[in-house]
Short mmCIF file of C-alpha atoms and ligand atoms in Angstrom, two decimals:
data_model
loop_
_atom_site.label_atom_id
_atom_site.label_comp_id
_atom_site.label_asym_id
_atom_site.label_seq_id
_atom_site.Cartn_x
_atom_site.Cartn_y
_atom_site.Cartn_z
CA MET A 1 18.95 54.30 -14.15
CA ALA A 2 17.42 54.90 -17.52
CA ALA A 3 14.68 54.04 -20.00
CA ILE A 4 15.72 52.41 -23.28
CA SER A 5 14.05 53.15 -26.58
CA LEU A 6 14.48 51.12 -29.78
CA LYS A 7 12.99 52.70 -32.91
CA ASP A 8 12.95 50.82 -36.25
CA VAL A 9 16.26 49.21 -35.35
CA VAL A 10 17.81 47.35 -38.28
CA LYS A 11 21.04 45.35 -38.61
CA ARG A 12 22.63 44.26 -41.85
CA TYR A 13 25.90 42.41 -42.20
CA GLY A 14 27.84 42.79 -45.45
CA THR A 15 26.99 44.97 -48.41
CA GLY A 16 25.76 44.73 -52.01
CA PRO A 17 24.49 41.36 -53.21
CA LYS A 18 25.98 39.66 -50.14
CA VAL A 19 23.97 41.73 -47.66
CA ASN A 20 22.44 39.72 -44.83
CA GLN A 21 19.75 41.52 -42.84
CA VAL A 22 19.50 39.94 -39.42
CA ILE A 23 17.34 42.48 -37.52
CA HIS A 24 14.20 43.71 -39.27
CA GLY A 25 12.95 46.89 -37.65
CA VAL A 26 12.58 46.32 -33.92
CA ASN A 27 10.49 48.81 -31.91
CA ALA A 28 10.41 48.62 -28.11
CA GLU A 29 10.06 51.09 -25.24
CA VAL A 30 11.63 49.84 -22.01
CA ALA A 31 10.73 51.78 -18.87
CA ASP A 32 13.28 52.94 -16.33
CA GLY A 33 14.05 50.07 -13.95
CA GLU A 34 12.34 47.36 -15.99
CA PHE A 35 13.73 43.82 -16.33
CA ILE A 36 13.25 42.76 -19.96
CA VAL A 37 14.08 39.33 -21.34
CA ILE A 38 14.85 38.90 -25.04
CA VAL A 39 14.06 35.28 -25.92
CA GLY A 40 14.11 33.23 -29.11
CA PRO A 41 15.84 30.31 -30.79
CA SER A 42 19.53 30.28 -31.64
CA GLY A 43 20.41 32.62 -34.52
CA CYS A 44 17.28 34.80 -34.24
CA GLY A 45 19.32 37.95 -33.53
CA LYS A 46 19.20 38.27 -29.73
CA SER A 47 22.91 38.88 -29.23
CA THR A 48 23.05 41.22 -32.20
CA LEU A 49 20.25 43.34 -30.72
CA LEU A 50 21.92 43.43 -27.30
CA ARG A 51 25.32 44.23 -28.80
CA MET A 52 23.82 47.15 -30.69
CA VAL A 53 22.48 48.52 -27.40
CA ALA A 54 25.93 48.00 -25.89
CA GLY A 55 27.68 49.70 -28.80
CA LEU A 56 29.64 46.58 -29.75
CA GLU A 57 27.86 46.42 -33.14
CA GLU A 58 27.06 49.29 -35.43
CA ILE A 59 23.39 50.08 -36.02
CA SER A 60 22.47 49.83 -39.74
CA GLY A 61 19.19 51.72 -39.35
CA GLY A 62 16.88 53.24 -36.73
CA THR A 63 17.60 54.80 -33.37
CA ILE A 64 18.62 53.52 -29.95
CA SER A 65 18.27 55.84 -26.96
CA ILE A 66 19.34 55.29 -23.36
CA GLY A 67 18.00 57.71 -20.78
CA GLY A 68 16.60 59.96 -23.50
CA ARG A 69 19.98 60.30 -25.23
CA VAL A 70 20.51 58.87 -28.72
CA VAL A 71 23.50 56.53 -28.44
CA ASN A 72 23.83 55.36 -32.08
CA ASP A 73 27.25 56.94 -32.47
CA LEU A 74 28.53 56.66 -28.89
CA GLU A 75 31.34 54.32 -27.89
CA PRO A 76 30.42 51.52 -25.43
CA ALA A 77 32.30 53.32 -22.64
CA GLU A 78 30.17 56.43 -23.17
CA ARG A 79 26.85 54.58 -22.86
CA ASP A 80 26.94 53.91 -19.11
CA ILE A 81 26.11 50.22 -19.49
CA ALA A 82 27.62 47.05 -18.05
CA MET A 83 27.48 43.69 -19.74
CA VAL A 84 27.61 40.11 -18.42
CA PHE A 85 28.36 37.35 -20.94
CA GLN A 86 28.04 33.59 -21.00
CA ASN A 87 31.83 33.33 -21.03
CA TYR A 88 32.60 35.60 -18.14
CA ALA A 89 36.40 35.29 -18.45
CA LEU A 90 37.68 36.33 -15.04
CA TYR A 91 41.37 37.16 -14.77
CA PRO A 92 42.80 33.87 -13.42
CA HIS A 93 45.79 35.41 -11.64
CA MET A 94 43.73 38.04 -9.79
CA THR A 95 41.74 37.61 -6.59
CA VAL A 96 37.97 38.01 -6.55
CA PHE A 97 38.43 41.49 -5.08
CA ASP A 98 40.85 42.53 -7.83
CA ASN A 99 38.66 41.05 -10.55
CA MET A 100 35.77 43.19 -9.33
CA ALA A 101 37.96 46.24 -8.75
CA TYR A 102 39.82 46.11 -12.07
CA GLY A 103 37.48 48.26 -14.16
CA LEU A 104 37.25 50.85 -11.40
CA LYS A 105 41.05 51.08 -11.14
CA ILE A 106 41.22 51.66 -14.89
CA ALA A 107 38.61 54.38 -14.43
CA LYS A 108 40.93 55.87 -11.77
CA LEU A 109 38.49 55.82 -8.87
CA SER A 110 40.00 56.35 -5.43
CA LYS A 111 41.06 53.32 -3.35
CA ASP A 112 38.40 54.09 -0.75
CA GLU A 113 35.65 54.39 -3.33
CA ILE A 114 36.73 51.12 -4.96
CA LYS A 115 36.73 49.30 -1.63
CA THR A 116 33.30 50.68 -0.73
CA ARG A 117 31.80 49.59 -4.05
CA VAL A 118 33.39 46.13 -4.11
CA ASP A 119 32.38 45.44 -0.50
CA LYS A 120 28.82 46.49 -1.21
CA ALA A 121 28.56 44.31 -4.32
CA ALA A 122 30.20 41.40 -2.49
CA LYS A 123 27.62 41.74 0.27
CA ILE A 124 24.70 41.71 -2.18
CA LEU A 125 26.15 38.68 -3.98
CA GLU A 126 27.26 36.90 -0.79
CA LEU A 127 30.86 36.87 -1.95
CA GLY A 128 32.28 38.62 1.10
CA HIS A 129 34.11 35.54 2.40
CA LEU A 130 35.64 34.78 -1.03
CA LEU A 131 37.28 38.11 -1.84
CA ALA A 132 40.85 36.82 -1.35
CA ARG A 133 40.37 33.70 -3.51
CA LYS A 134 41.45 33.16 -7.10
CA PRO A 135 38.85 32.14 -9.71
CA ARG A 136 40.13 28.55 -9.83
CA GLU A 137 39.20 28.19 -6.15
CA LEU A 138 35.56 29.01 -6.88
CA SER A 139 32.60 26.95 -8.11
CA GLY A 140 31.00 27.78 -11.47
CA GLY A 141 28.14 29.58 -9.75
CA GLN A 142 30.50 31.65 -7.61
CA ARG A 143 32.50 32.67 -10.68
CA GLN A 144 29.33 33.77 -12.38
CA ARG A 145 28.50 35.87 -9.31
CA VAL A 146 31.93 37.51 -9.50
CA ALA A 147 31.20 38.35 -13.14
CA MET A 148 27.95 39.98 -12.03
CA GLY A 149 29.83 41.76 -9.25
CA ARG A 150 32.17 43.24 -11.83
CA ALA A 151 29.13 44.70 -13.59
CA ILE A 152 27.46 45.93 -10.39
CA VAL A 153 30.46 47.90 -9.09
CA ARG A 154 30.37 50.05 -12.20
CA GLN A 155 26.96 51.35 -11.05
CA PRO A 156 25.74 51.57 -14.64
CA GLN A 157 22.43 52.92 -15.86
CA VAL A 158 21.73 49.65 -17.69
CA PHE A 159 22.68 45.98 -17.28
CA LEU A 160 22.98 43.85 -20.40
CA PHE A 161 23.10 40.07 -19.93
CA ASP A 162 23.86 37.67 -22.79
CA GLU A 163 22.96 34.10 -21.76
CA PRO A 164 24.90 34.42 -18.48
CA LEU A 165 23.52 31.18 -17.06
CA SER A 166 24.05 28.87 -20.03
CA ASN A 167 27.26 27.33 -18.67
CA LEU A 168 25.70 26.40 -15.32
CA ASP A 169 24.00 23.08 -14.54
CA ALA A 170 20.22 23.00 -14.11
CA LYS A 171 20.17 23.34 -10.32
CA LEU A 172 22.65 26.20 -10.28
CA ARG A 173 20.78 27.93 -13.09
CA ALA A 174 17.58 27.89 -11.07
CA GLN A 175 19.41 29.21 -8.00
CA THR A 176 21.22 31.95 -9.93
CA ARG A 177 17.89 32.98 -11.49
CA LEU A 178 16.59 33.69 -8.00
CA GLU A 179 19.74 35.68 -7.20
CA ILE A 180 19.35 37.79 -10.32
CA GLN A 181 15.74 38.52 -9.37
CA LYS A 182 16.83 39.55 -5.89
CA LEU A 183 19.57 41.70 -7.35
CA HIS A 184 17.09 43.47 -9.56
CA ARG A 185 14.72 44.06 -6.66
CA GLU A 186 17.54 45.60 -4.62
CA LEU A 187 19.21 47.69 -7.32
CA GLY A 188 16.30 48.37 -9.68
CA ILE A 189 18.62 48.87 -12.65
CA THR A 190 17.08 48.68 -16.12
CA SER A 191 18.10 45.30 -17.54
CA LEU A 192 18.03 43.51 -20.88
CA PHE A 193 18.58 39.78 -20.45
CA VAL A 194 19.08 37.48 -23.47
CA THR A 195 18.29 33.77 -23.33
CA HIS A 196 17.16 30.97 -25.64
CA ASP A 197 15.52 29.25 -22.65
CA GLN A 198 11.80 29.94 -22.41
CA VAL A 199 11.63 28.83 -18.76
CA GLU A 200 14.33 31.36 -17.87
CA ALA A 201 12.42 33.99 -19.82
CA MET A 202 9.09 33.24 -18.14
CA THR A 203 10.54 33.23 -14.62
CA LEU A 204 12.79 36.30 -14.90
CA ALA A 205 10.95 38.73 -17.15
CA GLN A 206 8.77 41.60 -16.12
CA ARG A 207 8.14 41.85 -19.86
CA MET A 208 9.64 39.78 -22.63
CA ILE A 209 10.51 40.29 -26.28
CA VAL A 210 10.02 37.12 -28.33
CA MET A 211 12.26 37.14 -31.42
CA ASN A 212 12.02 34.96 -34.52
CA GLY A 213 14.31 35.37 -37.51
CA GLY A 214 15.23 38.96 -36.63
CA VAL A 215 11.60 39.99 -36.16
CA MET A 216 9.98 40.89 -32.85
CA GLU A 217 6.96 38.57 -32.70
CA GLN A 218 5.61 39.85 -29.38
CA PHE A 219 6.49 42.19 -26.52
CA GLY A 220 4.49 41.58 -23.36
CA THR A 221 4.35 40.27 -19.80
CA PRO A 222 4.91 36.52 -19.33
CA GLU A 223 1.15 36.20 -18.68
CA GLU A 224 0.24 37.97 -21.92
CA VAL A 225 2.72 35.99 -23.96
CA TYR A 226 1.59 32.68 -22.46
CA HIS A 227 -2.14 33.29 -22.46
CA ARG A 228 -2.49 35.49 -25.55
CA PRO A 229 0.36 34.53 -27.90
CA ALA A 230 0.49 36.86 -30.90
CA SER A 231 1.40 34.09 -33.34
CA THR A 232 1.75 30.36 -33.76
CA PHE A 233 5.50 30.84 -33.37
CA VAL A 234 5.06 32.33 -29.88
CA ALA A 235 2.41 29.73 -29.00
CA SER A 236 4.85 26.94 -29.87
CA PHE A 237 8.03 28.50 -28.49
CA ILE A 238 6.70 29.52 -25.08
CA GLY A 239 5.40 26.66 -22.95
CA SER A 240 6.62 23.07 -22.76
CA PRO A 241 5.16 21.02 -24.26
CA PRO A 242 4.00 23.62 -26.78
CA MET A 243 0.44 24.66 -27.50
CA ASN A 244 -1.49 22.17 -29.63
CA LEU A 245 -2.26 23.64 -33.07
CA LEU A 246 -5.05 21.81 -34.82
CA LYS A 247 -6.05 22.00 -38.48
CA HIS A 248 -8.81 19.45 -38.57
CA ALA A 249 -10.42 19.34 -35.11
CA PRO A 250 -14.23 19.57 -34.97
CA GLY A 251 -15.35 23.14 -35.55
CA VAL A 252 -12.09 24.45 -37.06
CA ARG A 253 -12.81 26.81 -39.96
CA ALA A 254 -10.84 26.52 -43.19
CA GLY A 255 -7.81 28.81 -43.16
CA THR A 256 -7.50 28.92 -39.39
CA LEU A 257 -5.64 26.94 -36.80
CA LEU A 258 -7.18 26.17 -33.45
CA GLY A 259 -4.80 26.42 -30.48
CA ILE A 260 -5.23 24.81 -27.08
CA ARG A 261 -2.58 24.28 -24.40
CA PRO A 262 -2.13 20.71 -23.11
CA GLU A 263 -3.32 21.71 -19.62
CA HIS A 264 -6.56 23.20 -20.96
CA LEU A 265 -7.96 19.86 -22.11
CA ASP A 266 -10.10 18.01 -19.56
CA ILE A 267 -10.43 14.25 -19.68
CA VAL A 268 -14.17 13.47 -19.71
CA GLU A 269 -16.59 10.55 -20.10
CA ALA A 270 -17.45 9.24 -23.56
CA GLY A 271 -20.47 11.10 -24.95
CA THR A 272 -19.80 14.35 -23.07
CA PRO A 273 -21.00 17.26 -25.26
CA GLY A 274 -18.13 19.08 -26.98
CA ALA A 275 -15.63 16.27 -26.31
CA TRP A 276 -13.08 15.09 -28.83
CA ALA A 277 -12.18 11.40 -29.17
CA ALA A 278 -8.40 11.22 -29.45
CA THR A 279 -6.30 8.09 -29.92
CA VAL A 280 -3.46 7.60 -27.43
CA ASP A 281 0.05 7.10 -28.83
CA THR A 282 2.35 7.22 -25.80
CA VAL A 283 2.27 8.37 -22.20
CA GLU A 284 5.07 10.05 -20.24
CA LEU A 285 5.08 10.24 -16.46
CA LEU A 286 6.78 13.45 -15.26
CA GLY A 287 6.27 13.01 -11.52
CA ALA A 288 3.31 15.17 -10.54
CA GLU A 289 1.78 14.99 -14.00
CA ARG A 290 1.45 12.85 -17.07
CA LEU A 291 1.78 13.89 -20.68
CA ILE A 292 -0.52 11.91 -22.94
CA TYR A 293 0.53 12.08 -26.59
CA CYS A 294 -2.46 11.45 -28.83
CA HIS A 295 -3.69 12.11 -32.30
CA LEU A 296 -7.01 13.45 -33.41
CA GLY A 297 -7.36 12.47 -37.04
CA GLU A 298 -4.28 13.95 -38.71
CA ASP A 299 -3.53 16.38 -35.86
CA ALA A 300 -1.16 15.63 -33.00
CA LEU A 301 -2.63 16.42 -29.59
CA ILE A 302 -0.85 16.50 -26.23
CA VAL A 303 -2.89 16.34 -23.04
CA ARG A 304 -1.45 17.22 -19.64
CA ALA A 305 -3.17 15.29 -16.85
CA GLU A 306 -2.64 14.82 -13.14
CA GLU A 307 -0.47 11.86 -12.28
CA GLY A 308 -3.21 10.40 -10.03
CA LEU A 309 -5.64 9.76 -12.88
CA HIS A 310 -5.30 6.29 -14.39
CA ALA A 311 -2.78 6.08 -17.20
CA PRO A 312 -4.37 5.32 -20.56
CA GLN A 313 -2.78 2.63 -22.70
CA PRO A 314 -1.53 3.18 -26.26
CA ASP A 315 -4.35 2.89 -28.82
CA ALA A 316 -7.00 3.63 -26.19
CA ILE A 317 -9.56 6.31 -27.02
CA LEU A 318 -9.26 9.34 -24.74
CA HIS A 319 -12.20 11.72 -24.55
CA VAL A 320 -11.06 15.26 -23.93
CA ARG A 321 -12.95 18.53 -23.83
CA PRO A 322 -11.19 21.83 -24.53
CA ARG A 323 -12.02 24.64 -22.15
CA GLY A 324 -13.83 27.04 -24.45
CA GLU A 325 -12.33 30.23 -22.94
CA ARG A 326 -8.84 28.78 -23.48
CA LEU A 327 -9.16 28.26 -27.23
CA HIS A 328 -7.03 30.40 -29.55
CA THR A 329 -7.38 30.94 -33.28
CA PHE A 330 -4.62 31.80 -35.72
CA ASP A 331 -4.54 32.63 -39.42
CA ALA A 332 -3.17 29.48 -41.05
CA ALA A 333 -1.37 31.46 -43.76
CA THR A 334 0.34 34.15 -41.66
CA GLY A 335 0.39 32.43 -38.26
CA LYS A 336 -0.96 35.62 -36.66
CA ARG A 337 -3.51 35.54 -33.89
CA ILE A 338 -7.08 36.26 -34.98
N1 ADP B 401 29.66 39.24 -37.68
C1 ADP B 401 28.67 38.66 -38.37
N2 ADP B 401 28.67 38.62 -39.71
C2 ADP B 401 27.65 38.07 -40.41
N3 ADP B 401 26.57 37.51 -39.85
C3 ADP B 401 26.49 37.50 -38.51
C4 ADP B 401 27.53 38.08 -37.69
N4 ADP B 401 27.17 37.93 -36.39
C5 ADP B 401 25.98 37.30 -36.39
N5 ADP B 401 25.58 37.04 -37.66
C6 ADP B 401 24.31 36.39 -38.05
O1 ADP B 401 23.25 37.10 -37.48
C7 ADP B 401 22.21 36.24 -37.08
C8 ADP B 401 21.87 36.49 -35.63
O2 ADP B 401 22.95 36.13 -34.82
P1 ADP B 401 22.93 36.30 -33.23
O3 ADP B 401 22.48 37.67 -32.91
O4 ADP B 401 24.26 35.89 -32.73
O5 ADP B 401 21.81 35.25 -32.82
P2 ADP B 401 21.40 34.70 -31.36
O6 ADP B 401 22.15 35.47 -30.32
O7 ADP B 401 19.92 34.90 -31.29
O8 ADP B 401 21.74 33.25 -31.37
C9 ADP B 401 22.69 34.83 -37.34
O9 ADP B 401 22.13 34.39 -38.55
C10 ADP B 401 24.18 34.99 -37.46
O10 ADP B 401 24.72 34.04 -38.33
MG1 MG B 402 23.55 34.82 -28.88
#
């Protein structure tokens, strides 16, 4: 196991006038054994960052260390990492056992050692009864577990995951998330896990790096990122529906935005001190709760309410009071938290 250190990490593609900088100086210290999620929209540089840690992309500037050793110029094989991709590409003609054993055979481990490691990984991943099968005889979730098994048997210092769950359906994704958490509890291997899915990030991360356009917007626990977003980007990206950002609400100062999450607005009686009178546009029933889409002057406002409360009709006036301790303010020009 190993800590990972990123110092002023930069990535540029191309040279001269055609240069395209895609990572703009990322700094992050990951502790030994931590599970870190790198989250952000498509194209923000998540895979590039991960591939630089893996050694699959050159580093244009800065330093990456694994276990206290600078790895900038080391080949992937010398970095003691194992990677799991979205497209896990098992060898179709090999059994599950051979798929997991393949890398170890190449590394010339003894037959006994290989069997011990594969059996142990198969036990952790509950693949023991499937070892003689070919990939085509497995479900999508089982194949993904074999891909993880292939990484586990290497006993690396670091696991790198690049959107490994994106090809699975919603139910299987949720189940595999739990398995990955269990795996991390059992093995405690330092992990970087890339996803564009904020729910996946919130549920898996011990700490998360939120990326936007090659810039690290925030690095914190899910609680910190959710409850104290560093910017309007983080406030909108994490949480569904996103945080309301109001320009014109009562009491908003010029040059600032007022943020309030949909669940931090209480529906109150008309005339309640501090209440806002919003106009209802549409209402969505999501089972246990209702999302009430309103506007407050020119600002859009979403209110999350319990399903049991009566459903307001479009054009009705809804009186809502923000919970004062849940209000956030952001600089309107920079988007940074104030
Ligand atoms: N080989 C490459 N050459 C030039 N640009 C690239 C290359 N690979 C990725 N990029 C660009 O780098 C940016 C980040 O890509 P990527 O790391 O794949 O994003 P993500 O994984 O967050 O979706 C994108 O704008 C992408 O077009
Ligand atoms: Mg990617």
